[in-house]
Amino acid sequence: MDTTEKHLIHAAFKQHEAGNLEAAVALYKEILEKHPESTNALFLLGTLHLQRREIDDACELLRKVLTLRPDHAMAHNNLGSVLQELGQLEEAEACYHRAGELKPNEPKINSNLGDIYREQGKFKKAVISYRQAIRKNPDSAELHCNLGALFQEIGRLDDAVGCYRRAIDLKPDYALAYSNLGMALQELRKLNEAVKSCLKARQLNPNNEVMQNNLGTVLKRLGQLDEAAECYRNAITLKPYYAEAHNNLGTIFLEQKKIDQALQSYHLAIALKPDYAMAYSNLGTAYREVGKLDSAIESCNRAIEVDPNYAEAHNNLGTSLQETGRLDEAITSYKRATSLKPDYALGHLNRGLALLLAGEFADGWEEYEWRLHIRNRIPRTRIKKLWDGSPLTGKSILIHGEQGFGDTIQFARYLPMVKALGGRVVLECQKELMSLLRGCSGIDELIEYVSTCKPPVPFDTHIFLLSLPKIFGTTLETVPADIPYIKVDSALCMKWNRRFHTNDNFKIGIAWSGNPKNANDRNRSCSLKDFAVLGDIPHITFYTLQKGTAAEEASNPPGEMNIVNLEKELRDFVDTAAAIANLDLVISVDTVVVHLAGAMGIPVWNLLPFAPAWRWLKEGDSSPWYPTMRLFRQAHPNDWLGVFLQVKRRLYDLL
């Protein structure tokens, strides 16, 4: 290299290093006009093109370097990066290997080899390569952060956290390491630590859209939806075409039941990133929320077309198929989801629920156990070994009530079976049910369920209430139905008898709405106005058993209905049970009222949506759980009129 060329290379590299890329390009080209085979100028100009993602130009120049100088290690390395960008992964891997042979002490080569292995899914080799890079440059915060990101991707979260913390020790102002640490901590459910780390990342780099987006994700996990939405909006302000932030904002709108805004966000995310499988899958969920099941199925299928291995999309497809009554196809979709992702708890749970709905109890109960692995479903650490059904003589067992009031009432029937195995039975249940269940057989002690602390009583073993059917091997033929198992206080019952006895009409208790927090409430609940078709049947008095905000509908009932509003008189479930005991019939949508009436042995007509809960099975007008119950099913989604016309015909037959 002559003095002039050396001087120009030095000047060009200074401009390159300072970020003055156009000036650097001009100088490199000036050199190449005079010295067209200058490998230094060719290499540096090729590297600059790679920086600017001008891939074809970079590839041409770096290949020319290697033609002139086959032993140029970093040219092999950078050509590997070019080929990786082009998706030619095997060729890129070969370049990195050759670079490593020529320059074995260069950590960047090992790091790049780790990147290619990671992209190929060769995670063990990727770990080895990153660790080799770190051994060669142990003080590189970036290398520790890269290894942490790999560990996080393959689920080794504790190892990821260690790597991120080491990166921060080496580089205390490393915003990316703080942000990644926050995301790993939130996956470990250490949400308070996670939000602190993400806040620190944003403080260090407030103008980075990824930092804003990640903070939003952690805040969403904490339930701070408005704050999370603000972070996503900040990310979008910083980068308007940031598809991931639009998708995440859509998930906030979806959770807030702002479906139109959710749909808009998902459509925008897809417009910005047409191969965005997650956004298509989420779009399907939003369509399902508003009953547009054909569009939901189409969106989920599009997600699967983009990414056939996206387990969540197969699960979402299954949910929409199930709501259209295509149960066998839904079960196939859930099975595909869990085969792609064997530890996918929600996929297993949904498959279990579908199998139970189909009456396939043996496999259904097994899959239903996956509910205990769903994030936030069981908020406390499970302590001691779960009961396996073995004899309990001389032992105490704590049974955890779970889910809704109706679930606790339905499965309380198993408590005498547990008691028969010889132990002392302690039931932990919702505060609202304690008075009602106090007289139930099989319970030695009742304690209030408090999600934020450990149970206040000692015990030898424990089990979740809805796991008892699996423990006892319940089949359709062996459902325990020793009815009634809910007893009503006789004095209170007489009080309500006096309340009703002056009325000679046929007395029907009604309820039209369940808990609005239930995921299926939009399908299972109707309105009091839907009962209006029954209003012209003579000699009936309707008594409202409805509680909550929906009870306000009784203040303006349909015109022809002879209705008595009991809402203010029903202080608790004991009052409701005593009122039900004095009625001739209960007619209700699928809510706690049908379970209470059924457990008391009172005639009850259960009004079901087209896609009912698993416990009512997919067909039939009777229930193995409650002998006094009759089921009325929609013929198609939202067919409440059809259900009430069925009810009307049956009432005429009855009266």
Short mmCIF file of C-alpha atoms in Angstrom, two decimals, residues 214-495:
data_model
loop_
_atom_site.label_atom_id
_atom_site.label_comp_id
_atom_site.label_asym_id
_atom_site.label_seq_id
_atom_site.Cartn_x
_atom_site.Cartn_y
_atom_site.Cartn_z
CA ASN A 214 -41.77 -3.38 26.95
CA LEU A 215 -42.79 -1.17 29.87
CA GLY A 216 -46.34 -1.27 28.54
CA THR A 217 -46.27 -5.06 28.48
CA VAL A 218 -45.24 -5.26 32.15
CA LEU A 219 -47.81 -2.66 33.21
CA LYS A 220 -50.49 -4.66 31.39
CA ARG A 221 -49.51 -7.72 33.41
CA LEU A 222 -49.96 -5.64 36.55
CA GLY A 223 -53.46 -4.73 35.42
CA GLN A 224 -52.56 -1.07 34.89
CA LEU A 225 -54.27 -0.93 31.51
CA ASP A 226 -54.48 2.83 31.07
CA GLU A 227 -50.78 3.26 31.92
CA ALA A 228 -49.87 0.41 29.57
CA ALA A 229 -51.90 1.98 26.76
CA GLU A 230 -50.04 5.25 27.28
CA CYS A 231 -46.71 3.43 26.87
CA TYR A 232 -47.87 1.78 23.66
CA ARG A 233 -49.05 5.15 22.34
CA ASN A 234 -45.66 6.64 23.22
CA ALA A 235 -43.99 3.85 21.27
CA ILE A 236 -46.23 4.56 18.27
CA THR A 237 -45.47 8.29 18.49
CA LEU A 238 -41.76 7.49 18.37
CA LYS A 239 -42.24 4.98 15.54
CA PRO A 240 -45.63 5.31 13.82
CA TYR A 241 -45.05 2.14 11.79
CA TYR A 242 -44.28 -0.01 14.84
CA ALA A 243 -46.64 -2.91 14.18
CA GLU A 244 -45.98 -4.65 17.51
CA ALA A 245 -47.06 -1.59 19.49
CA HIS A 246 -50.29 -1.29 17.48
CA ASN A 247 -50.98 -4.97 18.16
CA ASN A 248 -50.29 -4.56 21.87
CA LEU A 249 -52.53 -1.50 22.06
CA GLY A 250 -55.22 -3.65 20.48
CA THR A 251 -54.90 -6.17 23.34
CA ILE A 252 -55.55 -3.36 25.83
CA PHE A 253 -58.68 -2.30 23.94
CA LEU A 254 -59.81 -5.92 23.77
CA GLU A 255 -59.46 -6.35 27.53
CA GLN A 256 -61.34 -3.09 28.06
CA LYS A 257 -64.12 -4.38 25.76
CA LYS A 258 -63.45 -1.53 23.30
CA ILE A 259 -63.81 -3.94 20.42
CA ASP A 260 -64.03 -1.44 17.57
CA GLN A 261 -60.78 0.18 18.66
CA ALA A 262 -59.16 -3.23 19.09
CA LEU A 263 -60.17 -4.21 15.56
CA GLN A 264 -58.75 -0.96 14.23
CA SER A 265 -55.41 -1.54 16.01
CA TYR A 266 -55.09 -5.10 14.76
CA HIS A 267 -55.95 -4.14 11.18
CA LEU A 268 -53.33 -1.39 11.31
CA ALA A 269 -50.71 -3.79 12.70
CA ILE A 270 -51.43 -6.19 9.84
CA ALA A 271 -51.28 -3.40 7.25
CA LEU A 272 -47.85 -2.48 8.56
CA LYS A 273 -46.69 -6.09 8.81
CA PRO A 274 -48.71 -8.34 6.48
CA ASP A 275 -47.07 -11.54 7.78
CA TYR A 276 -47.87 -10.75 11.43
CA ALA A 277 -49.38 -14.02 12.67
CA MET A 278 -50.02 -12.80 16.22
CA ALA A 279 -52.03 -9.82 15.00
CA TYR A 280 -54.17 -12.08 12.78
CA SER A 281 -54.80 -14.41 15.73
CA ASN A 282 -55.70 -11.50 18.00
CA LEU A 283 -57.97 -10.12 15.29
CA GLY A 284 -59.76 -13.46 15.36
CA THR A 285 -60.29 -13.11 19.11
CA ALA A 286 -61.75 -9.63 18.65
CA TYR A 287 -64.14 -10.83 15.95
CA ARG A 288 -65.22 -13.69 18.21
CA GLU A 289 -65.99 -11.20 20.99
CA VAL A 290 -68.60 -9.53 18.79
CA GLY A 291 -70.01 -12.80 17.47
CA LYS A 292 -68.49 -12.55 13.98
CA LEU A 293 -67.42 -16.17 14.05
CA ASP A 294 -66.83 -16.61 10.32
CA SER A 295 -64.45 -13.64 10.34
CA ALA A 296 -62.80 -14.99 13.50
CA ILE A 297 -62.16 -18.36 11.87
CA GLU A 298 -60.86 -16.70 8.71
CA SER A 299 -58.43 -14.55 10.73
CA CYS A 300 -57.13 -17.51 12.72
CA ASN A 301 -56.67 -19.54 9.55
CA ARG A 302 -54.71 -16.64 8.06
CA ALA A 303 -52.46 -16.60 11.15
CA ILE A 304 -51.83 -20.33 10.70
CA GLU A 305 -51.14 -19.83 7.00
CA VAL A 306 -48.47 -17.27 7.91
CA ASP A 307 -47.04 -19.42 10.70
CA PRO A 308 -48.24 -23.05 10.72
CA ASN A 309 -46.40 -23.67 13.99
CA TYR A 310 -48.10 -20.85 15.92
CA ALA A 311 -49.76 -22.79 18.74
CA GLU A 312 -51.81 -19.87 20.03
CA ALA A 313 -53.47 -19.42 16.64
CA HIS A 314 -54.51 -23.09 16.56
CA ASN A 315 -55.96 -22.64 20.05
CA ASN A 316 -57.86 -19.50 19.05
CA LEU A 317 -59.17 -21.28 15.96
CA GLY A 318 -60.42 -24.07 18.20
CA THR A 319 -62.30 -21.64 20.41
CA SER A 320 -64.10 -20.08 17.44
CA LEU A 321 -64.88 -23.47 15.91
CA GLN A 322 -66.33 -24.61 19.23
CA GLU A 323 -68.60 -21.56 19.39
CA THR A 324 -69.98 -22.47 15.96
CA GLY A 325 -70.74 -26.00 17.18
CA ARG A 326 -67.90 -27.65 15.25
CA LEU A 327 -66.71 -29.48 18.34
CA ASP A 328 -64.70 -32.27 16.66
CA GLU A 329 -62.76 -29.73 14.59
CA ALA A 330 -62.17 -27.64 17.71
CA ILE A 331 -60.71 -30.63 19.57
CA THR A 332 -58.40 -31.27 16.60
CA SER A 333 -57.22 -27.65 16.71
CA TYR A 334 -56.53 -27.78 20.44
CA LYS A 335 -54.62 -31.03 20.00
CA ARG A 336 -52.53 -29.42 17.24
CA ALA A 337 -51.78 -26.47 19.55
CA THR A 338 -50.54 -28.72 22.35
CA SER A 339 -48.52 -30.92 19.99
CA LEU A 340 -46.71 -27.80 18.77
CA LYS A 341 -46.24 -26.48 22.30
CA PRO A 342 -46.48 -29.36 24.81
CA ASP A 343 -46.45 -27.09 27.87
CA TYR A 344 -49.20 -24.81 26.50
CA ALA A 345 -51.54 -24.80 29.49
CA LEU A 346 -54.41 -22.90 27.86
CA GLY A 347 -54.41 -25.25 24.88
CA HIS A 348 -54.56 -28.28 27.16
CA LEU A 349 -57.31 -26.70 29.26
CA ASN A 350 -59.43 -25.83 26.24
CA ARG A 351 -59.01 -29.33 24.87
CA GLY A 352 -60.06 -30.68 28.27
CA LEU A 353 -63.17 -28.50 28.35
CA ALA A 354 -64.09 -29.59 24.81
CA LEU A 355 -63.61 -33.27 25.68
CA LEU A 356 -65.79 -32.87 28.77
CA LEU A 357 -68.45 -31.14 26.66
CA ALA A 358 -68.31 -34.15 24.31
CA GLY A 359 -68.81 -36.48 27.29
CA GLU A 360 -65.28 -37.90 27.05
CA PHE A 361 -64.68 -37.58 30.77
CA ALA A 362 -61.59 -39.79 31.22
CA ASP A 363 -59.33 -37.73 28.93
CA GLY A 364 -61.22 -34.56 29.74
CA TRP A 365 -60.44 -34.62 33.47
CA GLU A 366 -56.75 -35.23 32.73
CA GLU A 367 -56.52 -32.21 30.45
CA TYR A 368 -58.66 -30.12 32.82
CA GLU A 369 -55.87 -30.31 35.40
CA TRP A 370 -53.87 -27.92 33.22
CA ARG A 371 -56.05 -25.10 34.58
CA LEU A 372 -53.75 -25.16 37.62
CA HIS A 373 -50.80 -24.13 35.44
CA ILE A 374 -52.41 -21.07 33.87
CA ARG A 375 -50.88 -17.80 34.91
CA ASN A 376 -52.93 -16.03 37.60
CA ARG A 377 -55.50 -18.85 37.71
CA ILE A 378 -54.15 -20.11 41.05
CA PRO A 379 -52.51 -17.07 42.67
CA ARG A 380 -50.82 -18.71 45.63
CA THR A 381 -47.86 -21.05 45.77
CA ARG A 382 -49.04 -24.61 46.05
CA ILE A 383 -47.55 -26.04 49.21
CA LYS A 384 -47.21 -29.70 50.09
CA LYS A 385 -48.03 -32.53 47.76
CA LEU A 386 -51.47 -32.69 46.20
CA TRP A 387 -53.71 -35.50 47.38
CA ASP A 388 -53.75 -38.57 45.12
CA GLY A 389 -56.96 -40.18 46.39
CA SER A 390 -55.29 -42.47 48.93
CA PRO A 391 -56.92 -43.17 52.35
CA LEU A 392 -56.97 -40.22 54.75
CA THR A 393 -57.30 -41.95 58.12
CA GLY A 394 -55.74 -39.76 60.79
CA LYS A 395 -54.99 -36.96 58.33
CA SER A 396 -56.47 -33.58 57.54
CA ILE A 397 -57.14 -32.47 53.98
CA LEU A 398 -57.61 -28.88 52.82
CA ILE A 399 -59.86 -28.56 49.77
CA HIS A 400 -59.48 -25.31 47.85
CA GLY A 401 -62.67 -23.88 46.38
CA GLU A 402 -62.01 -22.32 43.01
CA GLN A 403 -63.56 -20.36 40.17
CA GLY A 404 -67.19 -19.20 40.53
CA PHE A 405 -69.95 -19.66 43.09
CA GLY A 406 -71.72 -22.15 40.84
CA ASP A 407 -68.59 -24.29 40.54
CA THR A 408 -68.23 -24.51 44.31
CA ILE A 409 -71.89 -25.48 44.74
CA GLN A 410 -71.76 -28.05 41.93
CA PHE A 411 -68.65 -29.84 43.21
CA ALA A 412 -69.49 -29.68 46.91
CA ARG A 413 -71.27 -33.00 46.20
CA TYR A 414 -67.86 -34.70 46.32
CA LEU A 415 -67.07 -33.71 49.90
CA PRO A 416 -68.90 -36.65 51.53
CA MET A 417 -66.89 -38.97 49.26
CA VAL A 418 -63.67 -37.41 50.53
CA LYS A 419 -64.89 -37.64 54.12
CA ALA A 420 -65.67 -41.34 53.65
CA LEU A 421 -61.94 -41.97 53.21
CA GLY A 422 -61.38 -41.22 56.86
CA GLY A 423 -59.85 -37.78 57.11
CA ARG A 424 -60.76 -34.40 58.53
CA VAL A 425 -62.10 -32.26 55.69
CA VAL A 426 -61.49 -28.51 55.64
CA LEU A 427 -63.12 -26.59 52.79
CA GLU A 428 -61.70 -23.23 51.80
CA CYS A 429 -64.42 -21.35 49.95
CA GLN A 430 -65.69 -17.91 49.00
CA LYS A 431 -66.89 -15.81 51.91
CA GLU A 432 -70.30 -15.38 50.29
CA LEU A 433 -70.94 -19.15 50.34
CA MET A 434 -69.86 -19.97 53.89
CA SER A 435 -73.29 -19.65 55.51
CA LEU A 436 -74.94 -21.67 52.74
CA LEU A 437 -72.42 -24.54 52.89
CA ARG A 438 -72.14 -24.72 56.67
CA GLY A 439 -74.75 -27.47 56.90
CA CYS A 440 -73.43 -29.56 54.01
CA SER A 441 -72.41 -33.14 54.64
CA GLY A 442 -68.73 -34.04 54.52
CA ILE A 443 -67.32 -30.75 55.85
CA ASP A 444 -65.60 -30.61 59.24
CA GLU A 445 -64.49 -27.00 58.97
CA LEU A 446 -65.12 -24.08 56.65
CA ILE A 447 -62.58 -21.30 56.16
CA GLU A 448 -62.71 -18.23 53.99
CA TYR A 449 -60.63 -18.23 50.82
CA VAL A 450 -58.19 -15.30 50.80
CA SER A 451 -56.01 -15.19 47.72
CA THR A 452 -53.20 -13.10 49.18
CA CYS A 453 -52.11 -15.31 52.07
CA LYS A 454 -51.47 -18.93 52.93
CA PRO A 455 -54.32 -20.94 54.43
CA PRO A 456 -54.65 -20.19 58.17
CA VAL A 457 -55.08 -23.82 59.23
CA PRO A 458 -52.62 -26.74 59.39
CA PHE A 459 -53.22 -29.66 57.02
CA ASP A 460 -51.50 -32.83 55.89
CA THR A 461 -52.49 -32.80 52.24
CA HIS A 462 -54.62 -30.70 49.91
CA ILE A 463 -56.53 -30.74 46.64
CA PHE A 464 -58.45 -28.33 44.43
CA LEU A 465 -62.21 -28.82 44.51
CA LEU A 466 -62.63 -29.24 40.77
CA SER A 467 -59.93 -31.93 40.71
CA LEU A 468 -62.15 -34.29 42.71
CA PRO A 469 -63.98 -35.74 39.66
CA LYS A 470 -60.60 -36.88 38.31
CA ILE A 471 -59.59 -38.30 41.70
CA PHE A 472 -62.78 -40.36 41.86
CA GLY A 473 -62.72 -41.32 38.17
CA THR A 474 -66.12 -39.79 37.43
CA THR A 475 -67.82 -40.94 34.22
CA LEU A 476 -71.18 -39.96 32.77
CA GLU A 477 -72.64 -43.01 34.45
CA THR A 478 -71.09 -42.38 37.88
CA VAL A 479 -71.73 -38.67 38.44
CA PRO A 480 -72.64 -38.42 42.15
CA ALA A 481 -76.16 -36.99 42.27
CA ASP A 482 -77.40 -37.59 45.82
CA ILE A 483 -79.81 -34.67 45.72
CA PRO A 484 -80.47 -32.56 47.74
CA TYR A 485 -77.10 -31.87 49.29
CA ILE A 486 -77.76 -28.17 49.98
CA LYS A 487 -80.07 -27.88 52.99
CA VAL A 488 -82.09 -24.79 53.91
CA ASP A 489 -82.63 -23.49 57.43
CA SER A 490 -86.19 -24.46 58.34
CA ALA A 491 -86.98 -21.24 60.24
CA LEU A 492 -85.83 -19.07 57.36
CA CYS A 493 -87.71 -21.31 54.95
CA MET A 494 -90.91 -20.74 56.93
CA LYS A 495 -90.32 -17.01 56.86
#
